[in-house]
């Protein structure tokens, strides 16, 4: 991301000076407009894609729909902006979109330097390597001198260089722009190794004609906590985004699903469930929403686990196990603060 | 001299003999064109070999073994070993044509597209009756098309985020092409003007635009303009892109036309002056008709380049046909299919670019009135 930091920072500075006076609040803007503008990826298996009717679908897309449901009461009131790795931050900083949900890694410099607020981690990922079995490599430590297909403008580019430097190995990068391009180059033997987030590797491998001829090496060389983000300077809006995500996670912990949410709201004895679904207390009002915002969101897209299984889980072609993304009670890292 | 001295007098022409065998007909043509020298023979055989080794495979892949009725790549692979999987095109072709435009409103862009040809008739066919009046009618086309595509004034509005596919390409391409020509002519005339201010403004504009990559201008359109415009002023993204692409193409167009202007002999300018014509009269009646005729190949070249350059908008996340490939591939049912989509897109582009180049060749032949 190094190249993009200066222009984005400049842009953010412009935005900060010109917007500071004008920004009444993103929430009011969204409500006045009647639609949420959400930036997603231009296409990443499981995370954002279009179906045959031209509707956006996916794990990242579901989050946008949940926020729209919570804020506007209508999960379909979203205007999706497909963004690339290069345009995503400027689109958010310039105010062209209200929220960015595009498998974006939470890093220090993006948080502090680019002036964004990350709303939590929707998916714990890590960078891995895929090679052809015929290469006879079983560990990333044997990759000295390899040609590596690597997506530009991403954290994976920097991780790769860090890892090879730390291991005292050399490599030849082959820069690619999109996942599609990377896969094509890898299959055409233009590079020996394809590296990107492990979820992306699994998704790509699932589509190969002979998936068994390719292995994903055991080394995971980076932490890639992916999550949605908003601009600095509007804490209320950030709280809304953060708690919609948390509500989806709490709903999974408590066993609330899209199907039983109404029933749970009416009959549950669990005080946290009642607070979450707006059956008791004035919780939603504190962030400027209706008290049943979480109920509406969960009814629209389901809880965290439902969304995961629908787009990424083992029943899909992406075929990812929950792993780190299981809720904390089941040995994963997904742990939402209490709703009280 | 009496007539009887002659033994024979031919009273009619002898019938012409046919040309020697092997110099006419199919064999003659083949000999003349394909095997006239050792080099040509070699090239012919080489081409035949290339055709032989590629075409049958291609035809098998694209037509014989291909699969239309499949709802996912896996179904395709189960049905055919090495055929194209056109199922994805069957399922998504409307997206590649219209983007995410609401399907019940497809008639609007289709009508706009049909009207485009109606509007083009007076511009392309100079023998048309009442051409002046018809041209005035054509001038209203951009407004009508804008109204049809975006809606408003009684039609259901459609947002720019729903535009995509070939529709988006056509919007950007057609507006870029139709606005860049007049702007280019004005710029070219300004650049060869005697007025220093006009001239230097034109030079600065042209050199600036030509010195900056189109992608940079698109990024400016996409991102920077948002910072400079006051908040709340939401300048439509497609409109911004159209403006940038038009400015970009105009600069190139200006140089193409300036080439045409420079190629005219000085005598033409002097003759126009000698006839007592004013600047605009001489330009309209004498200089521009000749300069534009010379520039036709260059102009059409710029048009075709512009049309193809519109695919660059995928970099700023607009969903032109190429941009739609990524979200289609990300759908797990089609993940892994590549060639079929690109082949389909290439086919669409080929139709338009080929039509443009054929029209330019026709125009050149028709206008070939010089003394050469």
XYZ file of C-alpha atoms in Angstrom:
712
model
C 0.000 0.000 0.000
C 2.982 2.303 0.192
C 2.384 3.993 -3.132
C -1.147 4.934 -2.305
C -0.520 6.426 1.112
C 0.582 9.874 -0.043
C -2.292 10.600 -2.435
C -4.815 9.115 -0.081
C -3.427 11.077 2.845
C -3.495 14.258 0.755
C -7.039 13.507 -0.213
C -7.992 12.779 3.336
C -6.460 16.084 4.393
C -8.517 17.903 1.773
C -11.563 16.008 2.850
C -10.910 16.754 6.490
C -10.582 20.492 5.892
C -13.530 20.769 3.559
C -15.826 18.401 5.372
C -15.164 19.208 9.009
C -17.662 22.039 9.014
C -20.192 20.448 6.705
C -20.416 16.948 8.178
C -23.549 16.978 10.201
C -23.503 13.229 10.443
C -23.321 10.326 8.089
C -26.423 8.841 9.677
C -28.537 11.885 8.801
C -27.119 11.916 5.278
C -27.951 8.257 4.759
C -31.445 8.624 6.164
C -32.115 11.688 4.077
C -30.870 9.950 0.938
C -32.800 6.799 1.711
C -29.945 4.556 0.562
C -26.689 3.406 2.053
C -23.666 3.729 -0.217
C -21.394 0.797 0.412
C -18.089 0.013 -1.265
C -17.449 -3.643 -1.984
C -14.882 -5.549 -3.988
C -15.308 -5.721 -7.763
C -15.421 -9.462 -7.342
C -13.990 -11.939 -4.874
C -15.368 -15.426 -4.539
C -17.593 -15.715 -1.500
C -17.100 -12.106 -0.411
C -18.729 -10.131 -3.203
C -20.151 -11.240 -6.511
C -23.226 -10.723 -8.640
C -25.912 -13.323 -9.210
C -27.728 -13.941 -12.474
C -30.156 -11.109 -11.707
C -27.368 -8.600 -11.266
C -27.806 -8.447 -7.505
C -24.724 -8.218 -5.318
C -24.209 -11.164 -3.013
C -21.528 -12.340 -0.636
C -20.142 -12.169 2.859
C -18.977 -8.534 2.604
C -22.183 -7.615 0.812
C -24.309 -9.148 3.556
C -22.726 -6.788 6.056
C -23.723 -3.762 3.928
C -27.250 -5.112 3.717
C -27.335 -5.610 7.487
C -26.276 -2.002 8.077
C -28.882 -0.772 5.592
C -31.519 -2.847 7.348
C -30.503 -1.468 10.747
C -30.370 2.156 9.597
C -33.127 2.317 6.989
C -35.205 -0.745 7.752
C -34.650 -2.078 4.246
C -31.775 -4.413 3.423
C -32.157 -3.626 -0.281
C -31.663 0.115 0.165
C -27.967 -0.160 -0.680
C -26.140 1.402 -3.576
C -23.094 -0.784 -4.088
C -19.915 0.818 -5.371
C -17.547 -1.792 -6.721
C -14.021 -0.642 -5.849
C -10.577 -1.945 -6.686
C -7.610 -2.205 -4.346
C -6.520 1.205 -5.600
C -9.756 3.162 -5.447
C -11.260 1.839 -2.225
C -9.612 4.238 0.229
C -10.059 7.350 -1.849
C -13.702 6.459 -2.434
C -14.237 6.262 1.306
C -12.106 9.286 2.218
C -13.781 11.494 -0.374
C -17.239 10.703 0.944
C -18.332 8.909 -2.189
C -19.345 5.957 -0.028
C -20.520 5.795 3.566
C -18.861 2.549 4.535
C -16.244 0.243 3.087
C -16.778 -3.486 3.354
C -14.171 -4.912 1.063
C -11.971 -7.576 2.692
C -9.645 -4.849 3.905
C -6.846 -5.679 6.328
C -6.807 -3.666 9.530
C -3.333 -2.178 9.897
C -1.802 0.578 11.958
C -1.123 2.922 9.074
C -4.549 2.540 7.539
C -6.121 3.232 10.888
C -3.892 6.120 11.938
C -2.330 7.544 8.796
C -5.205 7.219 6.343
C -7.618 8.321 9.082
C -10.086 5.494 8.975
C -11.894 3.767 11.810
C -12.035 -0.013 11.634
C -15.240 -1.411 13.030
C -14.038 -4.831 14.070
C -12.895 -8.002 12.404
C -15.398 -9.758 10.206
C -12.944 -12.375 8.988
C -9.571 -13.512 10.362
C -7.370 -14.352 7.434
C -3.674 -14.937 6.864
C -1.424 -14.982 3.852
C -0.473 -18.351 2.455
C 1.253 -19.902 -0.554
C -0.100 -22.240 -3.202
C 2.219 -24.319 -5.382
C 1.847 -27.161 -7.813
C 2.456 -30.572 -6.317
C 4.814 -31.416 -9.148
C 7.215 -28.780 -7.815
C 7.949 -31.086 -4.883
C 7.885 -28.275 -2.335
C 6.366 -28.957 1.067
C 7.296 -25.841 3.001
C 7.499 -22.145 2.243
C 11.114 -22.237 3.451
C 12.042 -24.122 0.271
C 10.855 -21.336 -2.028
C 14.238 -19.620 -2.484
C 14.487 -18.116 -5.974
C 10.861 -18.790 -6.894
C 8.740 -16.587 -9.119
C 5.777 -15.355 -7.119
C 2.463 -14.020 -8.452
C 1.513 -11.146 -6.188
C -1.356 -8.654 -6.225
C -0.165 -5.056 -6.240
C -1.435 -2.404 -3.849
C -2.183 -4.878 -1.079
C -0.635 -5.769 2.262
C 0.271 -9.167 0.848
C 2.938 -7.500 -1.284
C 4.669 -6.098 1.807
C 4.260 -9.298 3.834
C 5.866 -11.288 1.062
C 8.909 -9.057 0.972
C 9.160 -9.090 4.804
C 8.945 -12.862 4.941
C 11.549 -13.546 2.285
C 13.916 -10.978 3.777
C 13.537 -12.494 7.241
C 14.220 -15.980 5.892
C 17.191 -14.744 3.863
C 15.697 -15.958 0.607
C 15.229 -14.249 -2.749
C 12.205 -14.247 -5.025
C 11.072 -12.765 -8.292
C 7.730 -10.957 -8.090
C 5.224 -11.108 -10.947
C 2.808 -8.235 -10.358
C -0.826 -8.850 -11.093
C -3.883 -6.653 -10.711
C -6.729 -9.028 -9.928
C -7.301 -12.473 -8.517
C -8.495 -13.685 -11.929
C -5.261 -12.564 -13.499
C -3.239 -14.192 -10.753
C -4.972 -17.515 -11.173
C -4.526 -17.453 -14.937
C -0.823 -16.659 -14.620
C -0.316 -19.344 -12.022
C -2.069 -21.990 -14.094
C -0.091 -20.951 -17.173
C 3.136 -21.540 -15.212
C 4.103 -17.879 -15.448
C 4.885 -18.128 -11.743
C 5.759 -21.029 -9.455
C 3.896 -19.720 -6.447
C 0.658 -17.858 -6.010
C 0.327 -15.958 -2.779
C -2.674 -14.172 -1.342
C -4.956 -14.575 1.658
C -5.512 -18.226 2.488
C -9.264 -17.812 1.935
C -8.582 -16.567 -1.589
C -6.194 -19.463 -2.271
C -8.769 -21.993 -1.116
C -11.429 -20.352 -3.242
C -9.171 -20.351 -6.293
C -8.036 -23.922 -5.821
C -11.623 -25.101 -5.557
C -12.212 -23.953 -9.117
C -9.216 -25.669 -10.701
C -9.972 -28.630 -12.879
C -7.470 -30.764 -11.005
C -7.551 -29.260 -7.543
C -5.593 -32.188 -6.129
C -2.504 -31.221 -8.172
C -2.067 -28.072 -6.096
C -1.199 -27.725 -2.450
C -1.453 -24.841 -0.031
C 1.718 -24.734 2.027
C 1.330 -24.954 5.806
C 3.045 -21.619 6.566
C 0.733 -18.695 7.171
C 3.033 -15.703 7.057
C 0.843 -12.863 8.214
C -2.134 -11.786 10.239
C -4.880 -10.444 8.011
C -7.771 -9.289 10.109
C -10.360 -8.180 7.542
C -13.136 -5.850 8.475
C -15.383 -2.968 7.501
C -14.261 0.622 8.005
C -15.521 4.201 7.962
C -13.944 7.665 7.907
C -12.543 9.291 11.027
C -14.636 12.025 12.493
C -18.079 10.528 12.891
C -18.093 8.367 16.000
C -21.829 7.815 15.967
C -21.668 6.321 12.492
C -18.694 4.175 13.495
C -20.640 2.916 16.520
C -23.542 1.961 14.292
C -21.303 -0.021 11.970
C -19.432 -1.634 14.853
C -22.556 -2.727 16.678
C -24.305 -4.106 13.638
C -21.290 -6.387 13.198
C -21.254 -7.229 16.908
C -24.984 -7.866 16.884
C -24.512 -10.436 14.133
C -21.854 -12.191 16.214
C -23.849 -12.040 19.461
C -26.837 -13.419 17.577
C -24.827 -16.478 16.641
C -23.649 -16.954 20.229
C -27.214 -16.745 21.460
C -28.651 -18.916 18.721
C -30.713 -16.164 17.087
C -31.208 -16.804 13.373
C -33.057 -15.038 10.589
C -35.846 -17.587 10.960
C -36.347 -17.465 14.712
C -35.460 -13.823 15.446
C -39.059 -12.617 15.799
C -39.924 -15.521 18.049
C -36.807 -14.994 20.198
C -37.655 -11.311 20.581
C -41.116 -12.189 21.819
C -40.387 -15.184 24.022
C -36.734 -15.197 25.088
C -36.035 -14.888 28.819
C -32.346 -14.037 28.294
C -31.980 -10.340 29.192
C -29.148 -9.805 26.663
C -31.229 -11.286 23.857
C -34.126 -9.039 24.827
C -31.886 -5.977 24.862
C -30.315 -6.924 21.536
C -33.608 -7.480 19.784
C -35.199 -4.355 21.212
C -37.671 -6.169 23.426
C -36.442 -4.306 26.473
C -34.502 -1.118 27.140
C -33.703 1.803 24.906
C -30.475 0.476 23.422
C -30.843 1.510 19.786
C -31.787 5.065 20.675
C -28.273 5.627 22.032
C -26.836 5.418 18.505
C -29.747 7.152 16.841
C -31.509 4.051 15.561
C -34.699 2.210 16.368
C -34.456 -0.125 19.344
C -35.050 -3.135 17.142
C -32.230 -2.297 14.691
C -30.446 -5.582 15.379
C -33.638 -7.564 14.953
C -34.247 -6.040 11.526
C -30.637 -6.623 10.487
C -30.610 -10.248 11.609
C -33.934 -10.949 9.946
C -32.496 -9.578 6.716
C -29.157 -11.404 6.511
C -29.087 -13.832 9.398
C -26.469 -14.049 12.145
C -22.722 -14.074 11.571
C -22.554 -17.844 11.235
C -25.470 -18.016 8.793
C -23.891 -15.445 6.519
C -20.552 -17.252 6.746
C -22.002 -20.648 5.912
C -24.072 -19.233 3.075
C -21.135 -17.689 1.234
C -17.891 -19.166 2.540
C -18.674 -22.302 4.497
C -17.946 -25.914 3.797
C -21.200 -26.348 1.878
C -20.023 -23.831 -0.732
C -17.306 -24.139 -3.335
C -15.128 -21.725 -1.405
C -15.168 -24.436 1.249
C -13.635 -22.693 4.243
C -13.842 -24.192 7.695
C -14.746 -21.778 10.479
C -11.270 -22.125 12.060
C -10.268 -18.829 13.655
C -13.636 -17.422 12.692
C -15.664 -19.638 14.959
C -17.226 -17.871 17.930
C -15.036 -17.821 21.023
C -17.195 -20.412 22.783
C -16.259 -22.860 20.042
C -12.554 -22.146 20.046
C -12.450 -19.321 17.540
C -11.549 -15.648 17.817
C -14.939 -14.080 17.088
C -15.731 -12.439 20.393
C -18.200 -9.580 20.583
C -18.302 -7.273 23.620
C -21.432 -7.630 25.737
C -24.565 -5.836 24.631
C -25.555 -3.887 27.701
C -6.455 -1.313 -107.934
C -9.212 -3.729 -108.441
C -10.731 -5.791 -105.690
C -10.034 -9.097 -107.359
C -6.303 -8.818 -106.603
C -6.931 -9.917 -103.054
C -7.230 -13.550 -102.231
C -8.886 -12.968 -98.878
C -10.498 -10.073 -97.087
C -11.586 -10.315 -93.518
C -14.998 -8.789 -93.229
C -15.358 -9.348 -89.505
C -13.135 -9.752 -86.413
C -11.730 -13.147 -85.752
C -13.225 -14.654 -82.614
C -10.982 -14.046 -79.626
C -9.212 -17.081 -78.279
C -9.541 -17.768 -74.567
C -6.504 -16.868 -72.465
C -4.050 -19.714 -72.095
C -5.118 -22.350 -69.626
C -3.761 -21.819 -66.162
C -3.790 -18.029 -66.293
C -7.497 -17.510 -65.689
C -10.165 -18.816 -63.383
C -9.490 -20.292 -60.016
C -6.215 -21.910 -61.011
C -4.931 -18.698 -62.525
C -5.866 -16.704 -59.474
C -4.153 -19.179 -57.190
C -1.017 -19.183 -59.325
C -0.947 -15.418 -59.578
C -1.665 -14.647 -55.953
C -0.503 -17.594 -53.893
C 2.358 -19.314 -55.714
C 3.923 -16.551 -57.820
C 7.355 -16.875 -56.208
C 9.173 -19.283 -53.895
C 8.655 -16.879 -50.995
C 4.921 -16.627 -51.676
C 4.671 -20.410 -52.006
C 6.341 -20.820 -48.658
C 4.086 -18.252 -46.986
C 0.996 -19.855 -48.509
C 1.929 -23.270 -47.228
C 2.756 -21.845 -43.829
C -0.622 -20.069 -43.627
C -2.421 -23.221 -44.703
C -0.648 -25.118 -41.974
C -1.575 -22.512 -39.353
C -5.205 -22.519 -40.490
C -5.251 -26.312 -40.521
C -3.809 -26.621 -37.059
C -5.973 -23.969 -35.370
C -9.340 -23.670 -37.073
C -10.694 -27.221 -36.605
C -9.804 -27.117 -32.896
C -11.362 -23.698 -32.527
C -14.542 -24.707 -34.319
C -14.781 -27.835 -32.200
C -14.261 -25.825 -29.052
C -16.636 -23.008 -29.912
C -19.424 -24.855 -31.717
C -19.231 -28.633 -31.889
C -18.339 -29.506 -28.286
C -19.721 -26.386 -26.670
C -22.391 -26.372 -24.006
C -25.169 -23.810 -23.832
C -27.489 -25.384 -21.312
C -25.565 -25.449 -18.092
C -26.019 -23.516 -14.898
C -22.530 -23.848 -13.541
C -19.009 -24.601 -14.629
C -19.198 -28.024 -12.995
C -22.253 -28.940 -15.063
C -20.382 -27.822 -18.173
C -17.345 -29.908 -17.343
C -19.567 -32.911 -16.775
C -21.139 -32.448 -20.205
C -18.100 -31.777 -22.326
C -14.425 -32.567 -22.280
C -12.940 -29.680 -24.182
C -15.753 -27.464 -25.378
C -16.633 -23.898 -24.609
C -19.072 -23.325 -21.803
C -21.388 -20.694 -23.230
C -23.834 -21.273 -20.413
C -22.358 -18.296 -18.622
C -23.044 -16.096 -21.640
C -26.600 -17.415 -21.939
C -27.228 -16.657 -18.286
C -25.477 -13.283 -18.117
C -25.629 -11.784 -21.594
C -28.199 -9.228 -20.485
C -25.778 -8.044 -17.803
C -23.022 -7.691 -20.349
C -25.370 -5.658 -22.538
C -27.126 -3.510 -19.937
C -25.248 -3.858 -16.646
C -27.623 -3.776 -13.705
C -30.264 -1.752 -15.543
C -33.747 -2.811 -14.358
C -34.849 -5.506 -16.800
C -38.404 -4.187 -17.159
C -36.899 -0.910 -18.466
C -34.616 -2.461 -21.094
C -36.772 -0.904 -23.811
C -35.398 2.517 -22.911
C -31.720 1.932 -23.762
C -32.815 -0.167 -26.765
C -34.951 2.710 -28.022
C -32.070 5.121 -27.418
C -29.803 2.806 -29.401
C -32.279 2.650 -32.294
C -32.663 6.433 -32.231
C -28.891 6.727 -32.433
C -29.043 5.247 -35.926
C -31.936 7.504 -36.877
C -29.869 10.445 -35.712
C -26.814 9.176 -37.582
C -28.575 8.936 -40.954
C -28.461 12.656 -41.803
C -24.880 12.866 -40.557
C -23.621 9.907 -42.593
C -25.761 10.112 -45.758
C -25.235 13.375 -47.602
C -27.785 12.680 -50.352
C -30.690 12.769 -47.957
C -33.572 15.153 -48.756
C -33.984 18.117 -46.368
C -30.660 17.242 -44.758
C -30.246 20.552 -42.935
C -33.509 20.140 -41.090
C -32.765 16.515 -40.287
C -29.346 17.469 -38.896
C -31.020 19.904 -36.528
C -33.182 16.990 -35.396
C -30.085 14.867 -34.825
C -28.710 17.559 -32.528
C -31.477 16.811 -30.045
C -30.475 13.147 -29.835
C -28.064 13.514 -26.848
C -30.818 15.074 -24.751
C -33.386 12.473 -25.753
C -30.927 9.652 -25.055
C -29.981 11.159 -21.706
C -33.673 11.356 -20.781
C -34.358 7.792 -21.914
C -31.400 6.256 -20.112
C -31.407 8.145 -16.823
C -35.144 8.822 -16.676
C -36.821 11.744 -14.948
C -39.558 13.951 -16.418
C -42.158 11.212 -16.238
C -39.857 8.221 -16.656
C -38.692 6.189 -13.712
C -35.210 7.457 -12.767
C -32.293 5.020 -13.052
C -29.117 5.681 -11.091
C -25.670 5.658 -12.651
C -24.582 2.768 -10.434
C -27.039 0.599 -12.362
C -25.480 1.385 -15.718
C -22.980 -1.083 -17.045
C -21.963 -3.456 -19.758
C -22.093 -2.493 -23.389
C -24.607 0.219 -22.509
C -21.946 2.021 -20.492
C -19.385 1.517 -23.248
C -21.811 2.982 -25.762
C -22.655 5.954 -23.541
C -19.012 6.842 -23.016
C -17.913 5.919 -26.534
C -20.694 7.624 -28.472
C -20.639 10.814 -26.447
C -16.847 10.894 -26.529
C -16.837 10.387 -30.287
C -19.572 12.863 -31.118
C -18.291 15.650 -28.885
C -14.588 15.184 -29.490
C -14.805 15.852 -33.237
C -16.251 19.398 -33.039
C -14.083 20.255 -30.030
C -11.074 18.830 -31.845
C -11.793 20.948 -34.933
C -12.061 24.094 -32.825
C -8.823 23.235 -31.030
C -7.002 22.516 -34.273
C -8.150 25.812 -35.784
C -7.190 27.626 -32.584
C -3.779 26.092 -32.621
C -3.127 27.274 -36.168
C -4.648 30.671 -35.425
C -2.739 33.940 -35.597
C -4.183 35.219 -32.343
C -1.538 34.583 -29.665
C -3.927 34.100 -26.742
C -6.171 31.666 -28.585
C -3.185 29.838 -29.919
C -1.374 29.499 -26.611
C -4.510 28.369 -24.784
C -5.017 25.637 -27.372
C -1.357 24.607 -27.168
C -1.440 24.447 -23.366
C -4.622 22.389 -23.352
C -3.508 19.951 -26.017
C -0.032 19.441 -24.626
C -1.325 19.026 -21.085
C -3.883 16.407 -22.049
C -1.476 14.560 -24.288
C 1.133 14.580 -21.554
C -1.137 12.834 -19.043
C -2.264 9.210 -19.227
C -5.983 8.585 -19.596
C -5.973 6.544 -16.407
C -4.763 9.568 -14.471
C -7.625 11.626 -15.855
C -10.059 8.877 -14.912
C -8.687 8.808 -11.385
C -9.094 12.569 -11.239
C -12.673 12.180 -12.411
C -13.350 9.468 -9.907
C -11.626 10.725 -6.822
C -10.120 14.177 -6.868
C -13.166 16.026 -8.193
C -15.035 14.822 -5.134
C -12.579 16.579 -2.858
C -12.786 19.877 -4.682
C -16.522 20.013 -5.149
C -18.498 21.195 -2.146
C -20.118 18.457 -0.139
C -23.601 17.611 -1.293
C -22.864 18.526 -4.889
C -22.962 15.073 -6.353
C -21.667 15.227 -9.839
C -22.632 12.035 -11.597
C -19.692 9.648 -11.994
C -20.613 8.599 -15.525
C -20.916 12.235 -16.538
C -17.493 12.978 -15.029
C -15.962 10.092 -16.927
C -17.628 11.145 -20.176
C -16.223 14.662 -19.789
C -12.718 13.393 -19.122
C -12.782 10.915 -22.000
C -14.112 13.608 -24.335
C -11.390 16.071 -23.354
C -8.792 13.374 -23.802
C -10.029 12.387 -27.246
C -10.419 16.038 -28.340
C -6.750 16.740 -27.778
C -5.769 13.828 -29.995
C -8.441 14.737 -32.527
C -7.096 18.295 -32.677
C -3.652 17.032 -33.621
C -5.046 14.678 -36.258
C -6.971 17.510 -37.870
C -4.033 19.885 -37.577
C -2.122 17.313 -39.599
C -4.810 17.598 -42.272
C -4.620 21.381 -42.177
C -0.850 21.316 -42.505
C -1.021 18.931 -45.461
C -2.990 21.407 -47.591
C -0.835 23.386 -50.023
C -0.443 27.029 -49.072
C -2.042 27.916 -52.394
C -5.423 26.764 -51.112
C -5.326 29.294 -48.272
C -4.129 32.032 -50.606
C -6.776 31.159 -53.186
C -9.449 31.448 -50.517
C -8.090 34.853 -49.526
C -7.887 35.932 -53.163
C -11.571 35.095 -53.616
C -12.302 37.572 -50.871
C -13.653 34.993 -48.445
C -13.578 35.789 -44.757
C -11.902 33.475 -42.247
C -14.969 31.389 -41.428
C -16.125 31.234 -45.039
C -12.764 30.082 -46.282
C -12.528 27.495 -43.526
C -16.023 26.171 -44.140
C -15.968 26.170 -47.922
C -12.370 25.455 -48.847
C -9.992 24.466 -46.104
C -11.892 22.166 -43.751
C -13.594 19.979 -46.392
C -10.182 19.131 -47.785
C -8.383 18.901 -44.441
C -11.038 16.631 -42.950
C -10.979 14.394 -45.995
C -7.255 13.911 -45.621
C -7.668 13.226 -41.909
C -10.372 10.556 -42.169
C -8.129 7.558 -41.426
C -6.614 9.364 -38.462
C -10.001 10.485 -37.188
C -11.480 7.012 -37.361
C -8.340 5.666 -35.762
C -8.910 7.985 -32.816
C -12.580 6.971 -32.670
C -11.762 3.284 -32.534
C -9.018 3.875 -29.999
C -11.416 5.877 -27.867
C -14.077 3.191 -28.082
C -11.640 0.580 -26.888
C -10.123 2.853 -24.245
C -13.508 3.011 -22.549
C -12.669 -0.368 -21.029
C -10.165 1.444 -18.803
C -13.062 2.596 -16.628
C -12.966 -0.801 -14.961
C -9.962 0.512 -13.033
C -12.151 3.029 -11.244
C -14.734 0.344 -10.544
C -17.270 1.118 -13.269
C -18.952 -1.989 -14.632
C -18.193 -1.951 -18.327
C -18.179 -5.385 -20.017
C -14.640 -6.109 -18.833
C -15.449 -4.818 -15.368
C -18.345 -7.256 -15.151
C -16.023 -10.201 -15.595
C -14.743 -10.036 -12.015
C -18.099 -10.179 -10.179
C -19.267 -12.893 -12.575
C -16.199 -14.992 -11.901
C -16.591 -14.483 -8.179
C -19.942 -16.240 -8.335
C -19.021 -19.721 -7.197
C -21.031 -21.322 -9.961
C -18.856 -19.716 -12.617
C -15.614 -19.338 -10.733
C -12.799 -20.488 -13.006
C -14.363 -19.723 -16.382
C -12.340 -17.123 -18.252
C -11.877 -17.588 -21.970
C -15.576 -17.761 -22.857
C -16.330 -14.422 -21.206
C -13.422 -12.638 -22.818
C -14.248 -14.194 -26.192
C -17.812 -12.928 -25.931
C -16.650 -9.423 -25.007
C -14.081 -9.411 -27.792
C -16.828 -10.387 -30.222
C -19.012 -7.465 -29.132
C -16.158 -5.001 -29.489
C -15.173 -6.435 -32.835
C -18.621 -5.779 -34.290
C -18.501 -2.097 -33.423
C -14.883 -1.428 -34.283
C -15.129 -3.327 -37.565
C -18.248 -1.388 -38.555
C -16.474 1.882 -37.864
C -13.439 0.956 -39.901
C -15.556 -0.265 -42.844
C -17.526 2.977 -42.835
C -14.317 4.990 -42.894
C -13.067 3.024 -45.919
C -16.352 3.672 -47.718
C -16.111 7.356 -46.889
C -12.559 7.575 -48.173
C -13.491 5.964 -51.501
C -16.489 8.224 -51.881
C -14.532 11.382 -51.164
C -11.624 10.368 -53.361
C -12.107 13.285 -55.741
C -8.572 14.683 -55.810
C -6.317 14.807 -58.879
C -3.929 11.980 -58.423
